[in-house]
PDB file of C-alpha atoms and ligand atoms in Angstrom:
ATOM      1  CA  MET Q   1     -14.559  23.894  -7.465  1.00 57.00           C
ATOM      2  CA  ALA Q   2     -11.273  24.751  -5.747  1.00 93.00           C
ATOM      3  CA  HIS Q   3     -10.237  22.280  -3.070  1.00 95.00           C
ATOM      4  CA  LEU Q   4     -10.551  24.729  -0.191  1.00 96.00           C
ATOM      5  CA  ASP Q   5     -14.078  25.742  -1.250  1.00 97.00           C
ATOM      6  CA  GLN Q   6     -15.014  22.085  -1.604  1.00 97.00           C
ATOM      7  CA  LEU Q   7     -13.851  21.332   1.939  1.00 98.00           C
ATOM      8  CA  ALA Q   8     -15.545  24.451   3.312  1.00 98.00           C
ATOM      9  CA  GLU Q   9     -18.832  23.451   1.690  1.00 98.00           C
ATOM     10  CA  ARG Q  10     -18.613  19.922   3.128  1.00 98.00           C
ATOM     11  CA  LEU Q  11     -17.899  21.367   6.564  1.00 98.00           C
ATOM     12  CA  ARG Q  12     -20.767  23.858   6.359  1.00 98.00           C
ATOM     13  CA  ASN Q  13     -23.154  20.992   5.694  1.00 97.00           C
ATOM     14  CA  ALA Q  14     -21.658  18.651   8.313  1.00 98.00           C
ATOM     15  CA  THR Q  15     -23.055  17.926  11.739  1.00 98.00           C
ATOM     16  CA  SER Q  16     -20.198  15.713  12.914  1.00 98.00           C
ATOM     17  CA  VAL Q  17     -16.562  16.249  11.982  1.00 98.00           C
ATOM     18  CA  THR Q  18     -13.565  14.281  13.240  1.00 98.00           C
ATOM     19  CA  VAL Q  19      -9.993  15.457  12.757  1.00 98.00           C
ATOM     20  CA  LEU Q  20      -7.194  12.946  13.286  1.00 98.00           C
ATOM     21  CA  THR Q  21      -3.939  14.803  13.827  1.00 98.00           C
ATOM     22  CA  GLY Q  22      -0.290  13.767  13.649  1.00 97.00           C
ATOM     23  CA  ALA Q  23       3.113  15.341  14.076  1.00 97.00           C
ATOM     24  CA  GLY Q  24       2.696  17.562  10.995  1.00 97.00           C
ATOM     25  CA  VAL Q  25       0.158  19.676  12.900  1.00 98.00           C
ATOM     26  CA  SER Q  26       2.852  20.648  15.414  1.00 98.00           C
ATOM     27  CA  ALA Q  27       5.636  21.087  12.845  1.00 97.00           C
ATOM     28  CA  ALA Q  28       5.015  24.820  12.411  1.00 98.00           C
ATOM     29  CA  SER Q  29       5.355  25.206  16.184  1.00 98.00           C
ATOM     30  CA  GLY Q  30       8.918  23.913  15.898  1.00 96.00           C
ATOM     31  CA  ILE Q  31       8.375  20.326  17.044  1.00 96.00           C
ATOM     32  CA  PRO Q  32      10.089  17.819  14.737  1.00 93.00           C
ATOM     33  CA  THR Q  33       7.999  15.146  13.022  1.00 93.00           C
ATOM     34  CA  PHE Q  34       8.995  11.456  13.173  1.00 90.00           C
ATOM     35  CA  ARG Q  35       9.360  10.652   9.488  1.00 88.00           C
ATOM     36  CA  GLY Q  36      10.467  12.652   6.459  1.00 79.00           C
ATOM     37  CA  SER Q  37      13.361  15.093   6.213  1.00 78.00           C
ATOM     38  CA  GLY Q  38      14.469  16.249   9.660  1.00 82.00           C
ATOM     39  CA  GLY Q  39      12.215  13.582  11.232  1.00 88.00           C
ATOM     40  CA  LEU Q  40      13.212  12.157  14.610  1.00 88.00           C
ATOM     41  CA  TRP Q  41      13.383   8.587  13.298  1.00 85.00           C
ATOM     42  CA  ARG Q  42      16.039   9.719  10.774  1.00 85.00           C
ATOM     43  CA  ASN Q  43      18.456  10.664  13.540  1.00 84.00           C
ATOM     44  CA  PHE Q  44      17.373   8.403  16.379  1.00 83.00           C
ATOM     45  CA  SER Q  45      16.498   4.735  16.584  1.00 87.00           C
ATOM     46  CA  ALA Q  46      12.896   4.096  17.615  1.00 86.00           C
ATOM     47  CA  THR Q  47      13.865   0.667  18.911  1.00 85.00           C
ATOM     48  CA  ASP Q  48      16.579   2.174  21.158  1.00 87.00           C
ATOM     49  CA  LEU Q  49      14.301   4.880  22.571  1.00 91.00           C
ATOM     50  CA  ALA Q  50      10.609   4.134  22.272  1.00 94.00           C
ATOM     51  CA  THR Q  51      10.110   0.535  23.406  1.00 95.00           C
ATOM     52  CA  PRO Q  52       9.699  -1.105  26.836  1.00 96.00           C
ATOM     53  CA  ARG Q  53      12.769  -3.217  26.070  1.00 95.00           C
ATOM     54  CA  ALA Q  54      14.915  -0.108  25.474  1.00 95.00           C
ATOM     55  CA  PHE Q  55      13.724   1.397  28.767  1.00 97.00           C
ATOM     56  CA  ALA Q  56      14.427  -1.819  30.687  1.00 97.00           C
ATOM     57  CA  ARG Q  57      17.943  -1.905  29.212  1.00 95.00           C
ATOM     58  CA  ASP Q  58      18.866   1.774  29.563  1.00 95.00           C
ATOM     59  CA  PRO Q  59      16.318   3.988  31.354  1.00 96.00           C
ATOM     60  CA  VAL Q  60      18.731   6.913  31.668  1.00 95.00           C
ATOM     61  CA  THR Q  61      19.303   7.221  27.902  1.00 94.00           C
ATOM     62  CA  VAL Q  62      15.574   6.893  27.206  1.00 96.00           C
ATOM     63  CA  TRP Q  63      14.774   9.529  29.850  1.00 97.00           C
ATOM     64  CA  GLU Q  64      17.433  11.897  28.506  1.00 95.00           C
ATOM     65  CA  TRP Q  65      15.765  11.719  25.102  1.00 95.00           C
ATOM     66  CA  TYR Q  66      12.288  12.332  26.551  1.00 96.00           C
ATOM     67  CA  ALA Q  67      13.605  15.132  28.798  1.00 96.00           C
ATOM     68  CA  TRP Q  68      15.061  16.814  25.688  1.00 95.00           C
ATOM     69  CA  ARG Q  69      11.722  16.496  23.882  1.00 96.00           C
ATOM     70  CA  ARG Q  70       9.834  17.805  26.938  1.00 97.00           C
ATOM     71  CA  GLU Q  71      12.112  20.884  26.887  1.00 97.00           C
ATOM     72  CA  GLN Q  72      11.438  21.358  23.185  1.00 96.00           C
ATOM     73  CA  VAL Q  73       7.656  21.114  23.627  1.00 97.00           C
ATOM     74  CA  ALA Q  74       7.661  23.391  26.688  1.00 97.00           C
ATOM     75  CA  SER Q  75       9.364  26.125  24.682  1.00 97.00           C
ATOM     76  CA  CYS Q  76       6.881  25.899  21.751  1.00 97.00           C
ATOM     77  CA  SER Q  77       3.438  27.448  21.335  1.00 98.00           C
ATOM     78  CA  PRO Q  78       0.302  26.279  19.524  1.00 98.00           C
ATOM     79  CA  ASN Q  79       0.087  27.373  15.874  1.00 98.00           C
ATOM     80  CA  ALA Q  80      -2.870  28.332  13.675  1.00 98.00           C
ATOM     81  CA  ALA Q  81      -3.793  24.658  13.099  1.00 98.00           C
ATOM     82  CA  HIS Q  82      -4.167  23.996  16.837  1.00 98.00           C
ATOM     83  CA  GLU Q  83      -6.081  27.241  17.251  1.00 98.00           C
ATOM     84  CA  VAL Q  84      -8.580  26.602  14.453  1.00 98.00           C
ATOM     85  CA  LEU Q  85      -9.240  23.049  15.669  1.00 98.00           C
ATOM     86  CA  ALA Q  86      -9.669  24.256  19.260  1.00 98.00           C
ATOM     87  CA  ARG Q  87     -12.249  26.829  18.123  1.00 98.00           C
ATOM     88  CA  TRP Q  88     -14.126  24.176  16.161  1.00 98.00           C
ATOM     89  CA  THR Q  89     -14.448  21.944  19.267  1.00 98.00           C
ATOM     90  CA  GLN Q  90     -15.545  24.921  21.340  1.00 98.00           C
ATOM     91  CA  ARG Q  91     -18.240  26.017  18.891  1.00 97.00           C
ATOM     92  CA  ARG Q  92     -19.605  22.697  17.676  1.00 97.00           C
ATOM     93  CA  ASN Q  93     -20.486  19.751  19.940  1.00 94.00           C
ATOM     94  CA  SER Q  94     -19.849  17.049  17.399  1.00 98.00           C
ATOM     95  CA  TRP Q  95     -16.635  18.429  15.933  1.00 98.00           C
ATOM     96  CA  ARG Q  96     -13.850  16.492  17.640  1.00 98.00           C
ATOM     97  CA  VAL Q  97     -10.100  15.989  17.530  1.00 98.00           C
ATOM     98  CA  VAL Q  98      -8.233  12.691  17.939  1.00 98.00           C
ATOM     99  CA  THR Q  99      -4.466  13.066  18.143  1.00 98.00           C
ATOM    100  CA  GLN Q 100      -1.431  10.838  17.924  1.00 97.00           C
ATOM    101  CA  ASN Q 101       0.700  13.690  19.261  1.00 97.00           C
ATOM    102  CA  VAL Q 102       2.156  13.422  22.745  1.00 98.00           C
ATOM    103  CA  ASP Q 103       2.814  17.186  22.967  1.00 97.00           C
ATOM    104  CA  ASP Q 104       0.202  19.289  24.765  1.00 96.00           C
ATOM    105  CA  LEU Q 105      -0.362  21.937  22.081  1.00 98.00           C
ATOM    106  CA  HIS Q 106      -3.972  20.939  21.317  1.00 98.00           C
ATOM    107  CA  ILE Q 107      -4.736  21.249  25.029  1.00 98.00           C
ATOM    108  CA  ARG Q 108      -2.918  24.575  25.388  1.00 98.00           C
ATOM    109  CA  ALA Q 109      -4.893  25.896  22.404  1.00 98.00           C
ATOM    110  CA  GLY Q 110      -8.094  24.997  24.287  1.00 98.00           C
ATOM    111  CA  THR Q 111      -9.315  21.910  22.403  1.00 98.00           C
ATOM    112  CA  LEU Q 112     -12.254  20.297  24.185  1.00 98.00           C
ATOM    113  CA  ASP Q 113     -12.729  16.526  24.659  1.00 97.00           C
ATOM    114  CA  LEU Q 114      -9.428  15.658  22.966  1.00 98.00           C
ATOM    115  CA  VAL Q 115      -8.760  11.929  22.454  1.00 98.00           C
ATOM    116  CA  ARG Q 116      -5.023  11.303  22.964  1.00 97.00           C
ATOM    117  CA  LEU Q 117      -4.157   7.957  21.417  1.00 97.00           C
ATOM    118  CA  HIS Q 118      -0.461   7.946  22.339  1.00 96.00           C
ATOM    119  CA  GLY Q 119      -0.613   9.543  25.794  1.00 97.00           C
ATOM    120  CA  SER Q 120       1.222  12.671  26.918  1.00 98.00           C
ATOM    121  CA  ILE Q 121       4.894  13.496  27.204  1.00 98.00           C
ATOM    122  CA  PHE Q 122       4.066  15.354  30.437  1.00 98.00           C
ATOM    123  CA  ASP Q 123       2.505  12.281  32.071  1.00 98.00           C
ATOM    124  CA  LEU Q 124       4.525   9.758  34.067  1.00 98.00           C
ATOM    125  CA  ARG Q 125       3.757   6.236  35.158  1.00 97.00           C
ATOM    126  CA  CYS Q 126       5.290   3.875  37.720  1.00 98.00           C
ATOM    127  CA  TRP Q 127       7.532   1.460  35.798  1.00 98.00           C
ATOM    128  CA  ASN Q 128       6.828  -1.222  38.477  1.00 96.00           C
ATOM    129  CA  HIS Q 129       3.026  -0.671  38.308  1.00 95.00           C
ATOM    130  CA  CYS Q 130       3.092  -0.189  42.098  1.00 96.00           C
ATOM    131  CA  ASP Q 131      -0.319  -0.418  43.761  1.00 94.00           C
ATOM    132  CA  ALA Q 132      -0.018   2.938  45.509  1.00 95.00           C
ATOM    133  CA  SER Q 133       0.485   5.086  42.401  1.00 94.00           C
ATOM    134  CA  PRO Q 134      -2.262   6.186  40.019  1.00 94.00           C
ATOM    135  CA  ARG Q 135      -2.161   4.745  36.497  1.00 93.00           C
ATOM    136  CA  SER Q 136      -0.443   7.957  35.405  1.00 95.00           C
ATOM    137  CA  TRP Q 137       0.193  11.393  36.833  1.00 97.00           C
ATOM    138  CA  ARG Q 138       1.131  14.758  35.364  1.00 97.00           C
ATOM    139  CA  ASP Q 139       4.588  16.181  36.029  1.00 97.00           C
ATOM    140  CA  ASP Q 140       5.414  19.122  33.793  1.00 94.00           C
ATOM    141  CA  ARG Q 141       8.565  20.221  35.572  1.00 96.00           C
ATOM    142  CA  VAL Q 142      11.222  21.054  32.966  1.00 96.00           C
ATOM    143  CA  PRO Q 143      13.918  20.105  33.738  1.00 95.00           C
ATOM    144  CA  PHE Q 144      13.230  17.356  36.274  1.00 96.00           C
ATOM    145  CA  PRO Q 145      14.827  18.013  39.672  1.00 95.00           C
ATOM    146  CA  GLU Q 146      16.094  14.420  39.620  1.00 94.00           C
ATOM    147  CA  MET Q 147      17.057  12.244  36.647  1.00 95.00           C
ATOM    148  CA  PRO Q 148      15.726   9.737  35.990  1.00 96.00           C
ATOM    149  CA  PRO Q 149      12.437  10.730  37.668  1.00 97.00           C
ATOM    150  CA  ARG Q 150      11.001   8.382  40.272  1.00 97.00           C
ATOM    151  CA  CYS Q 151       7.597   7.167  41.425  1.00 96.00           C
ATOM    152  CA  SER Q 152       6.704   9.261  44.484  1.00 92.00           C
ATOM    153  CA  GLN Q 153       4.881   6.274  45.999  1.00 95.00           C
ATOM    154  CA  CYS Q 154       7.347   3.381  45.757  1.00 96.00           C
ATOM    155  CA  GLY Q 155      10.560   5.263  44.923  1.00 96.00           C
ATOM    156  CA  GLY Q 156      11.131   3.040  41.895  1.00 97.00           C
ATOM    157  CA  LEU Q 157      11.636   4.301  38.344  1.00 98.00           C
ATOM    158  CA  ALA Q 158       8.954   6.353  36.658  1.00 98.00           C
ATOM    159  CA  ARG Q 159       8.477   5.998  32.892  1.00 98.00           C
ATOM    160  CA  PRO Q 160       7.086   8.398  30.282  1.00 98.00           C
ATOM    161  CA  GLY Q 161       3.276   8.185  30.044  1.00 97.00           C
ATOM    162  CA  VAL Q 162       3.345   7.614  26.299  1.00 98.00           C
ATOM    163  CA  VAL Q 163       2.547   4.570  24.200  1.00 97.00           C
ATOM    164  CA  TRP Q 164       5.696   2.865  22.961  1.00 96.00           C
ATOM    165  CA  PHE Q 165       6.141   0.573  19.978  1.00 93.00           C
ATOM    166  CA  GLY Q 166       4.998  -2.904  20.953  1.00 93.00           C
ATOM    167  CA  GLU Q 167       2.529  -1.584  23.546  1.00 95.00           C
ATOM    168  CA  SER Q 168      -1.244  -1.544  23.349  1.00 94.00           C
ATOM    169  CA  LEU Q 169      -3.168   1.679  23.255  1.00 95.00           C
ATOM    170  CA  ASP Q 170      -5.613   2.354  26.065  1.00 95.00           C
ATOM    171  CA  PRO Q 171      -8.755   0.479  24.955  1.00 96.00           C
ATOM    172  CA  ALA Q 172     -10.949   3.360  26.140  1.00 96.00           C
ATOM    173  CA  ASP Q 173      -9.100   5.770  23.807  1.00 96.00           C
ATOM    174  CA  VAL Q 174      -9.341   3.372  20.867  1.00 96.00           C
ATOM    175  CA  LYS Q 175     -13.049   2.908  21.548  1.00 97.00           C
ATOM    176  CA  ALA Q 176     -13.591   6.677  21.711  1.00 97.00           C
ATOM    177  CA  ALA Q 177     -11.662   7.246  18.476  1.00 97.00           C
ATOM    178  CA  ASP Q 178     -13.425   4.354  16.773  1.00 97.00           C
ATOM    179  CA  ALA Q 179     -16.809   5.820  17.647  1.00 98.00           C
ATOM    180  CA  LEU Q 180     -15.739   9.146  16.136  1.00 98.00           C
ATOM    181  CA  THR Q 181     -15.130   7.528  12.738  1.00 98.00           C
ATOM    182  CA  ALA Q 182     -18.923   7.543  12.345  1.00 98.00           C
ATOM    183  CA  CYS Q 183     -19.038  11.157  11.207  1.00 98.00           C
ATOM    184  CA  ASP Q 184     -19.955  13.308   8.201  1.00 98.00           C
ATOM    185  CA  VAL Q 185     -16.424  14.547   7.467  1.00 98.00           C
ATOM    186  CA  PHE Q 186     -13.212  12.830   8.584  1.00 98.00           C
ATOM    187  CA  ILE Q 187      -9.957  14.771   8.175  1.00 98.00           C
ATOM    188  CA  ALA Q 188      -6.473  13.248   8.552  1.00 97.00           C
ATOM    189  CA  ALA Q 189      -4.196  16.222   9.213  1.00 98.00           C
ATOM    190  CA  GLY Q 190      -0.391  16.151   9.251  1.00 97.00           C
ATOM    191  CA  THR Q 191      -0.048  12.410   9.698  1.00 96.00           C
ATOM    192  CA  SER Q 192       1.890   9.925   7.584  1.00 94.00           C
ATOM    193  CA  ALA Q 193      -1.105   7.600   8.181  1.00 88.00           C
ATOM    194  CA  LEU Q 194       1.238   4.646   8.671  1.00 87.00           C
ATOM    195  CA  VAL Q 195       0.834   3.727  12.336  1.00 85.00           C
ATOM    196  CA  TYR Q 196      -2.144   1.581  13.344  1.00 84.00           C
ATOM    197  CA  PRO Q 197      -4.775   1.780  14.657  1.00 85.00           C
ATOM    198  CA  ALA Q 198      -4.858   5.446  13.645  1.00 81.00           C
ATOM    199  CA  ALA Q 199      -4.061   4.523  10.051  1.00 83.00           C
ATOM    200  CA  GLY Q 200      -7.208   2.388   9.920  1.00 93.00           C
ATOM    201  CA  PHE Q 201      -9.540   5.161  11.084  1.00 96.00           C
ATOM    202  CA  LEU Q 202      -9.657   6.750   7.619  1.00 95.00           C
ATOM    203  CA  LEU Q 203     -10.856   3.467   6.135  1.00 94.00           C
ATOM    204  CA  GLU Q 204     -13.399   3.014   8.908  1.00 96.00           C
ATOM    205  CA  ALA Q 205     -14.676   6.546   8.408  1.00 97.00           C
ATOM    206  CA  SER Q 206     -15.004   5.895   4.703  1.00 96.00           C
ATOM    207  CA  ALA Q 207     -16.873   2.640   5.391  1.00 96.00           C
ATOM    208  CA  HIS Q 208     -19.274   4.669   7.579  1.00 96.00           C
ATOM    209  CA  GLY Q 209     -19.934   6.968   4.634  1.00 97.00           C
ATOM    210  CA  ALA Q 210     -17.854   9.925   5.808  1.00 98.00           C
ATOM    211  CA  PHE Q 211     -16.352  12.331   3.284  1.00 98.00           C
ATOM    212  CA  THR Q 212     -12.623  11.739   3.865  1.00 97.00           C
ATOM    213  CA  VAL Q 213      -9.954  14.410   3.572  1.00 98.00           C
ATOM    214  CA  GLU Q 214      -6.189  14.466   3.861  1.00 97.00           C
ATOM    215  CA  LEU Q 215      -4.261  17.655   4.710  1.00 98.00           C
ATOM    216  CA  ASN Q 216      -0.538  17.127   4.258  1.00 97.00           C
ATOM    217  CA  THR Q 217       2.501  18.739   2.703  1.00 97.00           C
ATOM    218  CA  GLU Q 218       3.282  15.452   0.969  1.00 96.00           C
ATOM    219  CA  THR Q 219       1.700  12.415  -0.612  1.00 95.00           C
ATOM    220  CA  THR Q 220       1.116   9.521   1.814  1.00 95.00           C
ATOM    221  CA  ASP Q 221      -0.166   5.946   1.588  1.00 93.00           C
ATOM    222  CA  ALA Q 222      -3.629   7.342   2.305  1.00 94.00           C
ATOM    223  CA  THR Q 223      -3.647   9.978  -0.459  1.00 95.00           C
ATOM    224  CA  GLY Q 224      -5.002   7.673  -3.141  1.00 94.00           C
ATOM    225  CA  SER Q 225      -7.961   6.510  -1.076  1.00 94.00           C
ATOM    226  CA  VAL Q 226      -9.349   9.778   0.346  1.00 96.00           C
ATOM    227  CA  ASP Q 227     -12.152  11.769  -1.287  1.00 98.00           C
ATOM    228  CA  LEU Q 228     -10.117  14.989  -1.170  1.00 98.00           C
ATOM    229  CA  ALA Q 229      -6.396  15.534  -0.638  1.00 97.00           C
ATOM    230  CA  ILE Q 230      -5.160  19.084  -0.103  1.00 98.00           C
ATOM    231  CA  ARG Q 231      -1.392  19.555  -0.388  1.00 97.00           C
ATOM    232  CA  GLY Q 232       0.180  22.247   1.749  1.00 97.00           C
ATOM    233  CA  PRO Q 233       1.000  23.235   5.309  1.00 98.00           C
ATOM    234  CA  VAL Q 234      -1.972  22.266   7.477  1.00 98.00           C
ATOM    235  CA  GLU Q 235      -1.699  25.477   9.513  1.00 98.00           C
ATOM    236  CA  HIS Q 236      -2.391  27.477   6.338  1.00 98.00           C
ATOM    237  CA  THR Q 237      -5.056  25.147   4.950  1.00 98.00           C
ATOM    238  CA  LEU Q 238      -7.056  25.083   8.183  1.00 98.00           C
ATOM    239  CA  ALA Q 239      -6.820  28.852   8.647  1.00 98.00           C
ATOM    240  CA  GLU Q 240      -8.002  29.421   5.066  1.00 98.00           C
ATOM    241  CA  VAL Q 241     -10.863  26.921   5.322  1.00 98.00           C
ATOM    242  CA  ASP Q 242     -11.918  28.340   8.681  1.00 98.00           C
ATOM    243  CA  ALA Q 243     -12.130  31.789   7.122  1.00 98.00           C
ATOM    244  CA  LEU Q 244     -14.549  30.401   4.511  1.00 97.00           C
ATOM    245  CA  LEU Q 245     -16.943  28.885   7.083  1.00 96.00           C
TER     246      LEU Q 245
HETATM  247  P1  OAD S   1       5.019  11.337  11.003  1.00 89.83           P
HETATM  248  O1  OAD S   1       6.305  12.020  11.300  1.00 89.83           O
HETATM  249  O2  OAD S   1       5.053   9.901  10.610  1.00 89.83           O
HETATM  250  O3  OAD S   1       4.266  12.113   9.834  1.00 89.83           O
HETATM  251  C1  OAD S   1       4.131  13.495   9.842  1.00 89.83           C
HETATM  252  C2  OAD S   1       3.378  13.878   8.578  1.00 89.83           C
HETATM  253  O4  OAD S   1       3.154  15.268   8.618  1.00 89.83           O
HETATM  254  C3  OAD S   1       4.143  13.581   7.280  1.00 89.83           C
HETATM  255  O5  OAD S   1       3.268  12.905   6.383  1.00 89.83           O
HETATM  256  C4  OAD S   1       4.510  14.969   6.744  1.00 89.83           C
HETATM  257  O6  OAD S   1       4.473  15.022   5.316  1.00 89.83           O
HETATM  258  C5  OAD S   1       3.416  15.812   7.339  1.00 89.83           C
HETATM  259  N1  OAD S   1       3.764  17.228   7.577  1.00 89.83           N
HETATM  260  C6  OAD S   1       4.894  17.776   8.038  1.00 89.83           C
HETATM  261  N2  OAD S   1       4.765  19.097   8.216  1.00 89.83           N
HETATM  262  C7  OAD S   1       3.495  19.405   7.844  1.00 89.83           C
HETATM  263  C8  OAD S   1       2.732  20.601   7.804  1.00 89.83           C
HETATM  264  N3  OAD S   1       3.218  21.776   8.202  1.00 89.83           N
HETATM  265  N4  OAD S   1       1.457  20.519   7.353  1.00 89.83           N
HETATM  266  C9  OAD S   1       0.916  19.339   6.959  1.00 89.83           C
HETATM  267  N5  OAD S   1       1.583  18.181   6.995  1.00 89.83           N
HETATM  268  C10 OAD S   1       2.856  18.203   7.435  1.00 89.83           C
HETATM  269  O7  OAD S   1       4.081  11.585  12.265  1.00 89.83           O
HETATM  270  P2  OAD S   1       2.746  10.821  12.681  1.00 89.83           P
HETATM  271  O8  OAD S   1       1.930  10.492  11.499  1.00 89.83           O
HETATM  272  O9  OAD S   1       2.144  11.635  13.750  1.00 89.83           O
HETATM  273  O10 OAD S   1       4.202   7.121  17.538  1.00 89.83           O
HETATM  274  O11 OAD S   1       3.343   9.508  13.286  1.00 89.83           O
HETATM  275  C11 OAD S   1       2.474   8.610  13.912  1.00 89.83           C
HETATM  276  C12 OAD S   1       3.183   7.981  15.082  1.00 89.83           C
HETATM  277  O12 OAD S   1       4.419   7.409  14.649  1.00 89.83           O
HETATM  278  C13 OAD S   1       3.617   8.966  16.162  1.00 89.83           C
HETATM  279  O13 OAD S   1       2.606   9.251  17.079  1.00 89.83           O
HETATM  280  C14 OAD S   1       4.742   8.244  16.807  1.00 89.83           C
HETATM  281  C15 OAD S   1       5.460   7.839  15.560  1.00 89.83           C
HETATM  282  O14 OAD S   1       6.418   6.877  15.641  1.00 89.83           O
HETATM  283  C16 OAD S   1       4.842   6.654  18.618  1.00 89.83           C
HETATM  284  O15 OAD S   1       5.863   7.174  19.060  1.00 89.83           O
HETATM  285  C17 OAD S   1       4.186   5.472  19.232  1.00 89.83           C
END
């Protein structure tokens, strides 16, 4: 049976479906991925830009990089992959999306109950953890009126509301994503499946008895261990599978 038909049949028979997404899902919208050709980590140093230590040393440079990415995201639109996944969450209660992406394209496409493991590029937090400010707040002004942006409560530096290397994920998000690995079909879409804990979710899903699927343009470390790997642009694969449902 052709791969797309096989996936469609699994989905037709599934009650619960979890889709873990990564940067590849937003690639067709024009947002660069992190790894691979043209990936952000080819041209920029993660340790100089995406760690608390880098921010403490040079907040202006870190903010300039995030401000540039915010501009990029603001000028992009959801693609067919975001749209198919949004429809799935709207039509089926137990079909859910967990994303590592900090862009807001799943939300703009209308995805319900999205679990955002790495936060949002449009959220800010007080760098000093001041008591008066909420844990994070949304500020989608592009560009910022003032650089670097400040905490409106204490006037100190604000920081991007994303998870940096060396930081822990929000335990509530990890718990929510963990729970979603107990599903009938688990799909890893457009992710290099290298960064934990997300990388471990495929294994957990498999241990729970889920049928595991990878949708990617390339081979990854996860390819050999999934039940079905479909090579190709995820925006095409999802649109084609959706049409078969
Ligand atoms: P990566 O850049 O590591 O991987 C993107 C994956 O998408 C690669 O495996 C590509 O082959 C694949 N890809 C690219 N275009 C595609 C397309 N149109 N269709 C299908 N697949 C495509 O991005 P992530 O896996 O999301 O974390 O990276 C995980 C985390 O590492 C990110 O959230 C970020 C990063 O460093 C932090 O910044 C904390």
